[in-house]
JSON list of C-alpha atoms in Angstrom, two decimals:
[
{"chain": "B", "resi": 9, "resn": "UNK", "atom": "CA", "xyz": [18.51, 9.13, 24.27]},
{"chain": "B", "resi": 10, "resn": "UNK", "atom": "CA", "xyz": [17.12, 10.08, 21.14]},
{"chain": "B", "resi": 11, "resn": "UNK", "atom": "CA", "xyz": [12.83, 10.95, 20.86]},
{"chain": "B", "resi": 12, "resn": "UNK", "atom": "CA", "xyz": [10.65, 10.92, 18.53]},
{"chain": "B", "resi": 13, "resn": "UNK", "atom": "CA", "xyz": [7.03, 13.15, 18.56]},
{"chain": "B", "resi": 14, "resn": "UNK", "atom": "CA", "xyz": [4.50, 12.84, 16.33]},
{"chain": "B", "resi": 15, "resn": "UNK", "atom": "CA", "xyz": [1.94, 15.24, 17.97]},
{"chain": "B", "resi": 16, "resn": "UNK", "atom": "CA", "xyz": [-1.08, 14.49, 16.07]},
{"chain": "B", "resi": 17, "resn": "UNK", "atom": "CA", "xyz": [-2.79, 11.01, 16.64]},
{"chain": "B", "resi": 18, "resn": "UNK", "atom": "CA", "xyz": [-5.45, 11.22, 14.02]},
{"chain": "B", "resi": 19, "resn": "UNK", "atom": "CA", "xyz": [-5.90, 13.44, 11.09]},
{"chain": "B", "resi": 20, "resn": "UNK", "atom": "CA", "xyz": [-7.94, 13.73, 8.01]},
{"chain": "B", "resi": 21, "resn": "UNK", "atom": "CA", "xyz": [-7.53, 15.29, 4.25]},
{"chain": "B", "resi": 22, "resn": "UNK", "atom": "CA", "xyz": [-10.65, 15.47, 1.34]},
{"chain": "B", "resi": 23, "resn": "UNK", "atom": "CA", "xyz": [-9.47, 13.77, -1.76]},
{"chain": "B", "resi": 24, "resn": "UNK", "atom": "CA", "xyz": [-7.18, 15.81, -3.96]},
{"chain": "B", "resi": 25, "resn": "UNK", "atom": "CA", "xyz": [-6.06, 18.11, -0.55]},
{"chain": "B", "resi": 26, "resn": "UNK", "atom": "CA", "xyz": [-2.98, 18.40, 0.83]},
{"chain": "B", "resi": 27, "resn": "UNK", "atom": "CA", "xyz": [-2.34, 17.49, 4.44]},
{"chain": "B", "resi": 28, "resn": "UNK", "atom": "CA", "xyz": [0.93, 18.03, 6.74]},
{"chain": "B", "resi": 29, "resn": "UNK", "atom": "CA", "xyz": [1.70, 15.52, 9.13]},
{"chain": "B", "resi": 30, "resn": "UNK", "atom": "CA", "xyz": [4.32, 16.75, 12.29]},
{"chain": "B", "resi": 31, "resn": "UNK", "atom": "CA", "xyz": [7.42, 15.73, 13.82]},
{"chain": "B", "resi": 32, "resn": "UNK", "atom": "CA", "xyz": [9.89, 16.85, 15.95]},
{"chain": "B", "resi": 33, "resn": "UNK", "atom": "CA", "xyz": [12.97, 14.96, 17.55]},
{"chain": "B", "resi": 34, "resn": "UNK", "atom": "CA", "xyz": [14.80, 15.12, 20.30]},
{"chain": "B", "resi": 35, "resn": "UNK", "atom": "CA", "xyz": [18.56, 14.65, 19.62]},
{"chain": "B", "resi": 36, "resn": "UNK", "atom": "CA", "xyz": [22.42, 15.76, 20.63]},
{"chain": "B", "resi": 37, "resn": "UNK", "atom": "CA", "xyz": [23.74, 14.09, 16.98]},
{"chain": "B", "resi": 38, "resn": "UNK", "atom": "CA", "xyz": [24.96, 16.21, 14.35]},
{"chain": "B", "resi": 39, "resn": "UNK", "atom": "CA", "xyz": [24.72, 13.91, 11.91]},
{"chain": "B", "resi": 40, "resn": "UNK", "atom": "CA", "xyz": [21.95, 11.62, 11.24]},
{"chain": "B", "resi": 41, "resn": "UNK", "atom": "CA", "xyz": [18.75, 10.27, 9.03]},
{"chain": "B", "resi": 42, "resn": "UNK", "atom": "CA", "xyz": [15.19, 11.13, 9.21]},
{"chain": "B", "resi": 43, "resn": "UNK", "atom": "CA", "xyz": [12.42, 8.79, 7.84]},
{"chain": "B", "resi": 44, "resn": "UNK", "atom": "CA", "xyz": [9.19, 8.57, 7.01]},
{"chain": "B", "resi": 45, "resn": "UNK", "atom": "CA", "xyz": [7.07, 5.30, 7.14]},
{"chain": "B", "resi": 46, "resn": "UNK", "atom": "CA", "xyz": [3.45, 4.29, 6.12]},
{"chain": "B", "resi": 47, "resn": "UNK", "atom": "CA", "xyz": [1.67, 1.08, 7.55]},
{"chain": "B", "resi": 48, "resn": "UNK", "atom": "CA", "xyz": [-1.40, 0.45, 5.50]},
{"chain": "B", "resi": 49, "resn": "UNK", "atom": "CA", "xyz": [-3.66, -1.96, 7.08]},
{"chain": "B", "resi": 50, "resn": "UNK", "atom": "CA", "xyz": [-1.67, -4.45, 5.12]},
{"chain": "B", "resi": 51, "resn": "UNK", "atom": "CA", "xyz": [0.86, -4.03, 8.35]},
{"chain": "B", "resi": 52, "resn": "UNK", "atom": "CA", "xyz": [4.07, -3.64, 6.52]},
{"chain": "B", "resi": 53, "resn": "UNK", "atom": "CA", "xyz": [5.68, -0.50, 6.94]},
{"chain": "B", "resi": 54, "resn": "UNK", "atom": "CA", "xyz": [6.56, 1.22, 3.86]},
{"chain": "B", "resi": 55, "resn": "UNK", "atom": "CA", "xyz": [9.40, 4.02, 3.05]},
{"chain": "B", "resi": 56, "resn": "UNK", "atom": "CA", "xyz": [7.70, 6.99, 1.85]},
{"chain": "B", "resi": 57, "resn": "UNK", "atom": "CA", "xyz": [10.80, 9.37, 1.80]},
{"chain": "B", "resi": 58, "resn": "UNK", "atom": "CA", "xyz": [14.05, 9.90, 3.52]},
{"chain": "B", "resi": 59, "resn": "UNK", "atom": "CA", "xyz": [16.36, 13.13, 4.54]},
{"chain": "B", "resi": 60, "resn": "UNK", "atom": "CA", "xyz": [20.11, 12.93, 5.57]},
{"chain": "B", "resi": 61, "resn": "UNK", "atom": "CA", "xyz": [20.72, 16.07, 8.43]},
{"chain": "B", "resi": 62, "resn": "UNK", "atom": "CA", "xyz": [23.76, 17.21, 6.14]},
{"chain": "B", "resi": 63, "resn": "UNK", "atom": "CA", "xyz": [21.74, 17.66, 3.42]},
{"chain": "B", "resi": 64, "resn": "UNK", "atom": "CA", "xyz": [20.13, 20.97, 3.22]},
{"chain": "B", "resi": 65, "resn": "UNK", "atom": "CA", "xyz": [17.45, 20.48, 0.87]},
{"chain": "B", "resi": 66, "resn": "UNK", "atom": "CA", "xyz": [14.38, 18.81, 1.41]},
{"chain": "B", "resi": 67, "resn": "UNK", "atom": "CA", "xyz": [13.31, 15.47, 0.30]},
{"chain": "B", "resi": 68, "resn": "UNK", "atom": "CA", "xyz": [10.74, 15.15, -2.45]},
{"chain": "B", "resi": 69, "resn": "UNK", "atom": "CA", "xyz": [9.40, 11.68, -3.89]},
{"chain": "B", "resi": 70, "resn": "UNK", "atom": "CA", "xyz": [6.66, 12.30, -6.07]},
{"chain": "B", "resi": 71, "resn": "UNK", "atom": "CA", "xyz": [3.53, 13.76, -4.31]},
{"chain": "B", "resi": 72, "resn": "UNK", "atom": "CA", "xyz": [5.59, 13.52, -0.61]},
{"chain": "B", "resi": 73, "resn": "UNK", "atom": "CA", "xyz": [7.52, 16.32, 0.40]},
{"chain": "B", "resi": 74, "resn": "UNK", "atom": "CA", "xyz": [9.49, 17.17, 3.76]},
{"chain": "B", "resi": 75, "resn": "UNK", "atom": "CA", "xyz": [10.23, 20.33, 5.58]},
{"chain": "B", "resi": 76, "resn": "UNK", "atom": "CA", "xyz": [12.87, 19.93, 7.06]},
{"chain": "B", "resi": 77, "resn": "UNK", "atom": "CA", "xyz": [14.56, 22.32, 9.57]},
{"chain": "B", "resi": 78, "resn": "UNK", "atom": "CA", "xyz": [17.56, 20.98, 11.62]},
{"chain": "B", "resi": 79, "resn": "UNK", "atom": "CA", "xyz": [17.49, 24.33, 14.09]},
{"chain": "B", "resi": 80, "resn": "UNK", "atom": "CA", "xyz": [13.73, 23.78, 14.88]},
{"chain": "B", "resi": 81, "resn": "UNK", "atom": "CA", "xyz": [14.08, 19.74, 15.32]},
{"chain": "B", "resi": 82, "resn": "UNK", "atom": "CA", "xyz": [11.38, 19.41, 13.15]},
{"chain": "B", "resi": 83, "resn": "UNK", "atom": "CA", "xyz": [10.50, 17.05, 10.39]},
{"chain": "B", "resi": 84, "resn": "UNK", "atom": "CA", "xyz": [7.29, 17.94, 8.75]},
{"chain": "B", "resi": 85, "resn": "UNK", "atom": "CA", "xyz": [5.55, 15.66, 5.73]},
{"chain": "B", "resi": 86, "resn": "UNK", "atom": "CA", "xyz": [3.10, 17.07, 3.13]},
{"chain": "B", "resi": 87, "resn": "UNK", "atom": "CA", "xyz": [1.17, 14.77, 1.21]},
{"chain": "B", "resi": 88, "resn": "UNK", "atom": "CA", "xyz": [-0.15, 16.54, -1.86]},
{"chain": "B", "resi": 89, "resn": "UNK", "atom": "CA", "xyz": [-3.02, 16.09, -4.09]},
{"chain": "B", "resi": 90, "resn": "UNK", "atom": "CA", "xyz": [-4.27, 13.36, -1.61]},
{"chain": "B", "resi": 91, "resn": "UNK", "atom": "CA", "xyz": [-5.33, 9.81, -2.58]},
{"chain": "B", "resi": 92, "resn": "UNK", "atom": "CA", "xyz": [-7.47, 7.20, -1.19]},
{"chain": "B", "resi": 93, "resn": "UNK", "atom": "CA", "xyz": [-4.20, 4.95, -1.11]},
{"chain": "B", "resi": 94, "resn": "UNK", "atom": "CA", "xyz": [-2.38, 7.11, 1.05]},
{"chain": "B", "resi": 95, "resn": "UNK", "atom": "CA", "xyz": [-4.84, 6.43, 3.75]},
{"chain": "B", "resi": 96, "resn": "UNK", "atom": "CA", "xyz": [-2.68, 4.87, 6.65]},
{"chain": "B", "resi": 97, "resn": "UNK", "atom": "CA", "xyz": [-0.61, 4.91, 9.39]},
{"chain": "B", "resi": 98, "resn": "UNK", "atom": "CA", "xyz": [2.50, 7.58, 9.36]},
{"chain": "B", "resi": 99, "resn": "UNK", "atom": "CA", "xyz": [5.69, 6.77, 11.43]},
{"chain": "B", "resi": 100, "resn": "UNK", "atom": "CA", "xyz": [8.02, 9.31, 11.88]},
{"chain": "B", "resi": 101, "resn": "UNK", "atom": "CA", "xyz": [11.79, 8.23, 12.45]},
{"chain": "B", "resi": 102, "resn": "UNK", "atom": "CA", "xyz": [15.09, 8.65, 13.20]},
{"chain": "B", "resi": 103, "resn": "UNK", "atom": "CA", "xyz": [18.58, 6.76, 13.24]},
{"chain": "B", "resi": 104, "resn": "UNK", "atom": "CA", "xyz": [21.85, 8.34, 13.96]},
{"chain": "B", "resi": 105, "resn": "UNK", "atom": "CA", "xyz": [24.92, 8.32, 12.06]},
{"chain": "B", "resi": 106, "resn": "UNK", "atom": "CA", "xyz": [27.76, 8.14, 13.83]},
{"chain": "B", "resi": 107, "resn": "UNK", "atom": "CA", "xyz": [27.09, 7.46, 17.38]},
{"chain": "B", "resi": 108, "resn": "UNK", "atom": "CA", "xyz": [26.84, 3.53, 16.96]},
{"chain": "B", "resi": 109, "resn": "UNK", "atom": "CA", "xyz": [24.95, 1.02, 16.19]},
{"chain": "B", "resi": 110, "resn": "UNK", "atom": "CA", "xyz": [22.02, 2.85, 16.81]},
{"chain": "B", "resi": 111, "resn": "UNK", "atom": "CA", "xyz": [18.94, 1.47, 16.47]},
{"chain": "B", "resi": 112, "resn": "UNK", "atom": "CA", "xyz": [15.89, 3.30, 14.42]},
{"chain": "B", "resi": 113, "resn": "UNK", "atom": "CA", "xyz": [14.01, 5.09, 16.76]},
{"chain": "B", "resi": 114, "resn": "UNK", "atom": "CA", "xyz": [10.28, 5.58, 16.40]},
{"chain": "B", "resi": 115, "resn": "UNK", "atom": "CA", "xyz": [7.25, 8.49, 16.82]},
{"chain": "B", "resi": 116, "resn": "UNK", "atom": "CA", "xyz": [3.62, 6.96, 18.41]},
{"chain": "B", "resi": 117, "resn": "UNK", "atom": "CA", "xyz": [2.21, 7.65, 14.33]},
{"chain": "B", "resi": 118, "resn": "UNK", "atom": "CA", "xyz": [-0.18, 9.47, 12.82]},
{"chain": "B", "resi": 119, "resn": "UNK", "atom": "CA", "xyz": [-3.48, 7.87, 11.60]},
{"chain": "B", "resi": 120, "resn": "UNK", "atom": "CA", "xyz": [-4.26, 9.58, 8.08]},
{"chain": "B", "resi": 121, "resn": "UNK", "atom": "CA", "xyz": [-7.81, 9.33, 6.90]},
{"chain": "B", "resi": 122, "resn": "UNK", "atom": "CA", "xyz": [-8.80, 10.26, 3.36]},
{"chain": "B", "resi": 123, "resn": "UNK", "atom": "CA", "xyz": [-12.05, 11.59, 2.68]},
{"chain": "B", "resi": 124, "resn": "UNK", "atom": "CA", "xyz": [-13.34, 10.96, -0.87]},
{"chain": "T", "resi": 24, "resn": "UNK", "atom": "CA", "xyz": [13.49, -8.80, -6.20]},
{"chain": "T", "resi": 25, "resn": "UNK", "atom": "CA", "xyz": [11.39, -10.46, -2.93]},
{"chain": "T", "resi": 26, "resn": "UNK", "atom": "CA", "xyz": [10.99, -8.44, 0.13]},
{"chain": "T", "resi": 27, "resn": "UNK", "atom": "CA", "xyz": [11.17, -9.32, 3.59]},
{"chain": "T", "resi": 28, "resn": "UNK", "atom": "CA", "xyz": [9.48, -12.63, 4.42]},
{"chain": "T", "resi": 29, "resn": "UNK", "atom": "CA", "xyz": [8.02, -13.34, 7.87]},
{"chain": "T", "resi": 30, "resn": "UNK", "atom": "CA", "xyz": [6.58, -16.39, 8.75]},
{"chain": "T", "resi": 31, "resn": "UNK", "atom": "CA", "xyz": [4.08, -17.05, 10.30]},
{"chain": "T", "resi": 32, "resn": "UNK", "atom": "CA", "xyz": [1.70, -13.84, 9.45]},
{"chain": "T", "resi": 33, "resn": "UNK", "atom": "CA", "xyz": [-0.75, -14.94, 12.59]},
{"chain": "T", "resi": 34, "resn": "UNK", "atom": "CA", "xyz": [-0.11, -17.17, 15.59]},
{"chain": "T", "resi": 35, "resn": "UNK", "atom": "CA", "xyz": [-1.75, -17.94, 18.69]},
{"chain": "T", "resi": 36, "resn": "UNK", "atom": "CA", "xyz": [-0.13, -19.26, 21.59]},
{"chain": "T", "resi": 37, "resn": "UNK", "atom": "CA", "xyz": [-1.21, -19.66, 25.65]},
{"chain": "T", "resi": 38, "resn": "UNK", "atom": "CA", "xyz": [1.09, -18.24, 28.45]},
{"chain": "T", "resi": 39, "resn": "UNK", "atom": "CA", "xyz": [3.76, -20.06, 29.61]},
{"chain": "T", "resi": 40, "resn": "UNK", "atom": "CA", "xyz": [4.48, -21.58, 26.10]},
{"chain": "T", "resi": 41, "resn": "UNK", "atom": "CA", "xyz": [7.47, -20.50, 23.86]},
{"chain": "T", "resi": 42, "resn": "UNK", "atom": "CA", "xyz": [7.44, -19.61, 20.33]},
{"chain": "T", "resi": 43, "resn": "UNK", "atom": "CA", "xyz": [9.95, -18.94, 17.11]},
{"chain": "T", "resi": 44, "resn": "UNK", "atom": "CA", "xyz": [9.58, -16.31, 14.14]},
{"chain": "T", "resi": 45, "resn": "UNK", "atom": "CA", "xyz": [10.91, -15.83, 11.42]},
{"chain": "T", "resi": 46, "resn": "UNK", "atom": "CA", "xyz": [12.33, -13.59, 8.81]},
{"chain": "T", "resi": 47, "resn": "UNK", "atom": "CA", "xyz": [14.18, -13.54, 5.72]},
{"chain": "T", "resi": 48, "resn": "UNK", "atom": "CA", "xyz": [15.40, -10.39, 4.40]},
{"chain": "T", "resi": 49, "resn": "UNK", "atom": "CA", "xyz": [15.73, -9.34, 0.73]},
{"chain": "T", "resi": 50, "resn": "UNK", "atom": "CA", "xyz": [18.30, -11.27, -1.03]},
{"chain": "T", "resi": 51, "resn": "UNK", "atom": "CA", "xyz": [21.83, -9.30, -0.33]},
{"chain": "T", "resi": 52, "resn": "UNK", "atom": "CA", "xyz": [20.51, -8.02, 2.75]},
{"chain": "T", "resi": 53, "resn": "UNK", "atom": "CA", "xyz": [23.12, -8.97, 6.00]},
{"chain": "T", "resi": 54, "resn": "UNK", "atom": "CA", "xyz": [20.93, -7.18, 8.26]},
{"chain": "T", "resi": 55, "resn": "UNK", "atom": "CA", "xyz": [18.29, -7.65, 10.38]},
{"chain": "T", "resi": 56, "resn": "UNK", "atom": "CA", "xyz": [16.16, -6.19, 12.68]},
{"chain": "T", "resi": 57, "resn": "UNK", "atom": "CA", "xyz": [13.24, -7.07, 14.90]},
{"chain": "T", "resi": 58, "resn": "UNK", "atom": "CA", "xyz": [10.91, -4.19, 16.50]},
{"chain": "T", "resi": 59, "resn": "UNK", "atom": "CA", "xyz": [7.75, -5.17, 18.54]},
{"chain": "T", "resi": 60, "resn": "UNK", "atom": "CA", "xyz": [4.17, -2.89, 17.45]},
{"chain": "T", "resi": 61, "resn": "UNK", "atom": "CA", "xyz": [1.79, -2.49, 20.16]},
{"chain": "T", "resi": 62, "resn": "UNK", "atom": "CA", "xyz": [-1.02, -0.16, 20.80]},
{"chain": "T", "resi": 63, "resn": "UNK", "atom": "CA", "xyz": [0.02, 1.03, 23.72]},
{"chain": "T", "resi": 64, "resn": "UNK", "atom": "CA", "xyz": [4.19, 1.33, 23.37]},
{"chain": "T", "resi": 65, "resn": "UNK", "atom": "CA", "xyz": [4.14, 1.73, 19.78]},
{"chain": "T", "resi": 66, "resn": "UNK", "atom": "CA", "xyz": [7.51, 0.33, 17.94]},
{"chain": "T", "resi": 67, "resn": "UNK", "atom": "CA", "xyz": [9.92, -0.64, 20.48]},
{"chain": "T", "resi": 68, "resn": "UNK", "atom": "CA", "xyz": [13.32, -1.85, 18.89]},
{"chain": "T", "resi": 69, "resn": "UNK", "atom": "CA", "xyz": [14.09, -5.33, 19.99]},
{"chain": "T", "resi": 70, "resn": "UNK", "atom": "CA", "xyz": [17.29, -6.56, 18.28]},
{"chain": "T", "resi": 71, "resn": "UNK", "atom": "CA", "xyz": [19.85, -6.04, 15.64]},
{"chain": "T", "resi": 72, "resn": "UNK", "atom": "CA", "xyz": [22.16, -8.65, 13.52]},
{"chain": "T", "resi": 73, "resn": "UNK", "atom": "CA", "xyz": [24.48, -8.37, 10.61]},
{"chain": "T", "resi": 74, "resn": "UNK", "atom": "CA", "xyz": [26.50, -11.33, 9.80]},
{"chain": "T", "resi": 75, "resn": "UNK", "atom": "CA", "xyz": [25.04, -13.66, 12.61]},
{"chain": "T", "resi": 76, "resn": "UNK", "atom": "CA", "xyz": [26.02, -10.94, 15.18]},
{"chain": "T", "resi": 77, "resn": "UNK", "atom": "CA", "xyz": [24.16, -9.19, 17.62]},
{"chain": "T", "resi": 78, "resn": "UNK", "atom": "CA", "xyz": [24.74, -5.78, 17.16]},
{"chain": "T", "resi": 79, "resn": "UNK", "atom": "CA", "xyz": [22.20, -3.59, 19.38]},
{"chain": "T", "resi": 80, "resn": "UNK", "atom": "CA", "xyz": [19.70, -4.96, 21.48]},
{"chain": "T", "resi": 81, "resn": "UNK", "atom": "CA", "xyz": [16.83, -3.13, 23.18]},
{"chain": "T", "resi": 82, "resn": "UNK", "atom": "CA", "xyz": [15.56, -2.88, 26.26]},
{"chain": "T", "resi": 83, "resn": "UNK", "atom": "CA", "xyz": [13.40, -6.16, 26.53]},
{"chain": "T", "resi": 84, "resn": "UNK", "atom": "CA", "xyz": [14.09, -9.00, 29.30]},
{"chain": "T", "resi": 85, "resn": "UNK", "atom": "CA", "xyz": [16.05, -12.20, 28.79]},
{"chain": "T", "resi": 86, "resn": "UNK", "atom": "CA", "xyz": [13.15, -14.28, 27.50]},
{"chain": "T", "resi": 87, "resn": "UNK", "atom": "CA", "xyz": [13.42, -12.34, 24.04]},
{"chain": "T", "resi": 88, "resn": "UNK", "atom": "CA", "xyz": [16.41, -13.81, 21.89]},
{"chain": "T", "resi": 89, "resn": "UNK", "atom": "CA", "xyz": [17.28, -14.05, 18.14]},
{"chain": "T", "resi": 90, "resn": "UNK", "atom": "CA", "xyz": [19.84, -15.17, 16.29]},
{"chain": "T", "resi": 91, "resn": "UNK", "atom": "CA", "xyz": [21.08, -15.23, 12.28]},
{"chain": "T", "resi": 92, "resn": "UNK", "atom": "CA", "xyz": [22.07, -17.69, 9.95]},
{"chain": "T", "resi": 93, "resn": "UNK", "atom": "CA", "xyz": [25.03, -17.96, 7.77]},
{"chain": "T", "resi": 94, "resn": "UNK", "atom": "CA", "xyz": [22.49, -17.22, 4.64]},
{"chain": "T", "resi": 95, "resn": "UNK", "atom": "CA", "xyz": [21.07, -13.92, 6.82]},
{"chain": "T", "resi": 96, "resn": "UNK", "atom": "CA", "xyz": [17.81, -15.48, 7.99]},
{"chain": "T", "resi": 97, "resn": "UNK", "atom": "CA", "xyz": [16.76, -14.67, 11.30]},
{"chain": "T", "resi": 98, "resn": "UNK", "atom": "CA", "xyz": [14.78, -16.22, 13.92]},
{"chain": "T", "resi": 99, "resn": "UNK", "atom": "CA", "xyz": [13.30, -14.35, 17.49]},
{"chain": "T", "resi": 100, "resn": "UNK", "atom": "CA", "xyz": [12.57, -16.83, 19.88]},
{"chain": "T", "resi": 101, "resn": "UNK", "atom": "CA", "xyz": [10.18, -15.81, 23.19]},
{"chain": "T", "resi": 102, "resn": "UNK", "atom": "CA", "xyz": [10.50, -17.71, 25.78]},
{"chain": "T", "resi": 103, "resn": "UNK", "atom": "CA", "xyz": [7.57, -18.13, 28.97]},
{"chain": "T", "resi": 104, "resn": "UNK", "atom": "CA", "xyz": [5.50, -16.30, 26.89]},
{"chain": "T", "resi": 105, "resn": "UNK", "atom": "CA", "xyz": [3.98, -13.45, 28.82]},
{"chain": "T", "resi": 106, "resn": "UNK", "atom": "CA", "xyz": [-0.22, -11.70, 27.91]},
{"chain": "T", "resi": 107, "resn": "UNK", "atom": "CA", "xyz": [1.57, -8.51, 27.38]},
{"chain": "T", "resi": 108, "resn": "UNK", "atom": "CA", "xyz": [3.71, -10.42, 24.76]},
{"chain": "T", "resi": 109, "resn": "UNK", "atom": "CA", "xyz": [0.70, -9.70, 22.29]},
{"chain": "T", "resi": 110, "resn": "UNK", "atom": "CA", "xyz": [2.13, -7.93, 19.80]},
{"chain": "T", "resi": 111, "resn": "UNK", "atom": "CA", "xyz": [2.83, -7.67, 15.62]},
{"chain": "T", "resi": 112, "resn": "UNK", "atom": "CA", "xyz": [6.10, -8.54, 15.31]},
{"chain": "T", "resi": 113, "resn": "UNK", "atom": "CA", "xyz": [8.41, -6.91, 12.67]},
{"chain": "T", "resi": 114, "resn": "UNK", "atom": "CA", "xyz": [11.08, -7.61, 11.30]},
{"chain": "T", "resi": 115, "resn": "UNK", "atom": "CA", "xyz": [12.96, -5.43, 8.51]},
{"chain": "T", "resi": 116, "resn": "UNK", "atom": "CA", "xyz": [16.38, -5.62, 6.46]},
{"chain": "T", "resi": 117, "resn": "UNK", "atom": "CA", "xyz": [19.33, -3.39, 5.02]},
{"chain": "T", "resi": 118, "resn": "UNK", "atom": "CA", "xyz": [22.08, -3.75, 3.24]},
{"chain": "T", "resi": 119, "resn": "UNK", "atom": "CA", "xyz": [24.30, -1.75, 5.95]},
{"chain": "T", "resi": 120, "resn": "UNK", "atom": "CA", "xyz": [23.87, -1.15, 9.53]},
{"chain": "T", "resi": 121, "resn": "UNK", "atom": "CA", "xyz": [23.03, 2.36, 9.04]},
{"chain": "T", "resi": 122, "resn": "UNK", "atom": "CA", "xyz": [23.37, 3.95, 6.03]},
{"chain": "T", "resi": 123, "resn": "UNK", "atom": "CA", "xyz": [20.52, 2.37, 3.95]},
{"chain": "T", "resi": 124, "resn": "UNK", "atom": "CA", "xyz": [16.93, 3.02, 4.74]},
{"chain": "T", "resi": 125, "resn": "UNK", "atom": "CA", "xyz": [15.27, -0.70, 6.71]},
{"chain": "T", "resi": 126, "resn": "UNK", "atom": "CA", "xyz": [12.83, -2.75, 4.30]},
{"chain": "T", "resi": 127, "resn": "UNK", "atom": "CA", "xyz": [10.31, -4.35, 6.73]},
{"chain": "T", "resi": 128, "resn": "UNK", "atom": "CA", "xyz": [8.03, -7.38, 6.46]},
{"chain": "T", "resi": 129, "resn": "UNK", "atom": "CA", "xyz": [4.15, -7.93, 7.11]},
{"chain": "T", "resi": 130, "resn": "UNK", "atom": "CA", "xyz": [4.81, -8.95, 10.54]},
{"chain": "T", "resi": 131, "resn": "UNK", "atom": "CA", "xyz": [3.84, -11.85, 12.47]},
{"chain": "T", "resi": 132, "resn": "UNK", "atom": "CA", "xyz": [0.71, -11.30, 15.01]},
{"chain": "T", "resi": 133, "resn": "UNK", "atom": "CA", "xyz": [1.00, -13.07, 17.99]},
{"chain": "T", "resi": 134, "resn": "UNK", "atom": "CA", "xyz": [-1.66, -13.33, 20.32]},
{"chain": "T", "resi": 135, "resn": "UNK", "atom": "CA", "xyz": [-1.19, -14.56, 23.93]},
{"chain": "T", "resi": 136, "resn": "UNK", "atom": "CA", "xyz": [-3.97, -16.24, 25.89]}
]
């Protein structure tokens, strides 16, 4: 079964800082998609950015980038030139591709606090 | 467009009871999902339907069902309802079973006395 680590429970950026949130997956797909999720204290979970495993180069939306390395298992997101907004809860995930109807699969979050 | 509407945002029931949620996805959407939040566990996938089908379901007991409607709505229905049933309950929407990124809801919070 596929995992999902997010290895950092709590972490915390000054204003206008970047910060890199971890995560690293557990998986015996080739082919599958990567996700990253905020939940505000609004509660609904938000797409920040998305990276398909055939896809070599990383994701970017704006001030959220990924580093993504398929070898490693690892699916690292850098929030730059931080804002009070992007304070929030971080969900790493993943769903395969071709195995099924696979369900999305889910890392424990990160709890991002910005510090004005 | 409207996103993903769950209803109700907050409910409070006592153990033993049952209760219904429910969702409607974003218009075009045929399917659904339902994952349970809780400190402790985190999201835990619950079910899966696209076109009033249960695709997937996790690994909860019997007393957790859903189903969807013709017009993609979906309900989850607990039965016996259970303390460690406290939970947000989320429910999210795609277009495809897998190859379009889910669009969740608010949740419903249910607390269990």
């Amino acid at each position: 079964a596929q995992t999902v680590t997010q290895s950092q429970p709590e972490m915390s950026v000054q204003e206008a800082e970047t910060v890199t949130l971890s995560c690293t997956y557990d998986t015996s797909e080739s082919d599958y998609y990567l996700f990253w999720y905020k939940q505000p204290p609004s509660r609904q979970m938000i797409l920040v950015i998305r990276q398909e495993a055939y896809k070599q180069q990383n994701a970017t939306e704006n001030r959220f980038s990924v580093n993504f390395q398929k070898a490693a298992k690892s699916f690292s997101l850098k929030i730059s030139d931080s804002q009070l907004g992007d304070a929030a809860m971080y969900f790493c995930a993943y769903r395969g591709r071709n195995s099924g109807n696979t369900p999305l699969v889910f890392g424990k979050g990160t709890r991002l606090s910005v510090i004005a | 467009k409207a996103g993903v509407t769950q209803t109700p945002r907050y409910l409070i029931k006592t153990r033993g009871q049952q209760v219904t949620l429910s969702c409607s996805p974003i218009s075009g959407h045929r399917s659904v999902s339902w994952y349970q939040q809780t400190p402790g566990q985190g999201l835990q996938f619950l079910f899966e339907y696209f076109s009033e089908t249960q695709r997937n379901k996790g690994n909860f007991p019997g007393r957790f069902s859903g189903r969807q409607f013709s017009n993609s709505r979906s309900e989850m229905n607990v039965s016996t309802l259970e303390l460690g049933d406290s939970a947000l309950y989320l429910c999210a929407s795609s277009n495809t079973l897998r190859e379009s990124p889910l669009h969740f809801g608010n949740g419903t919070r249910l607390t269990v006395t």
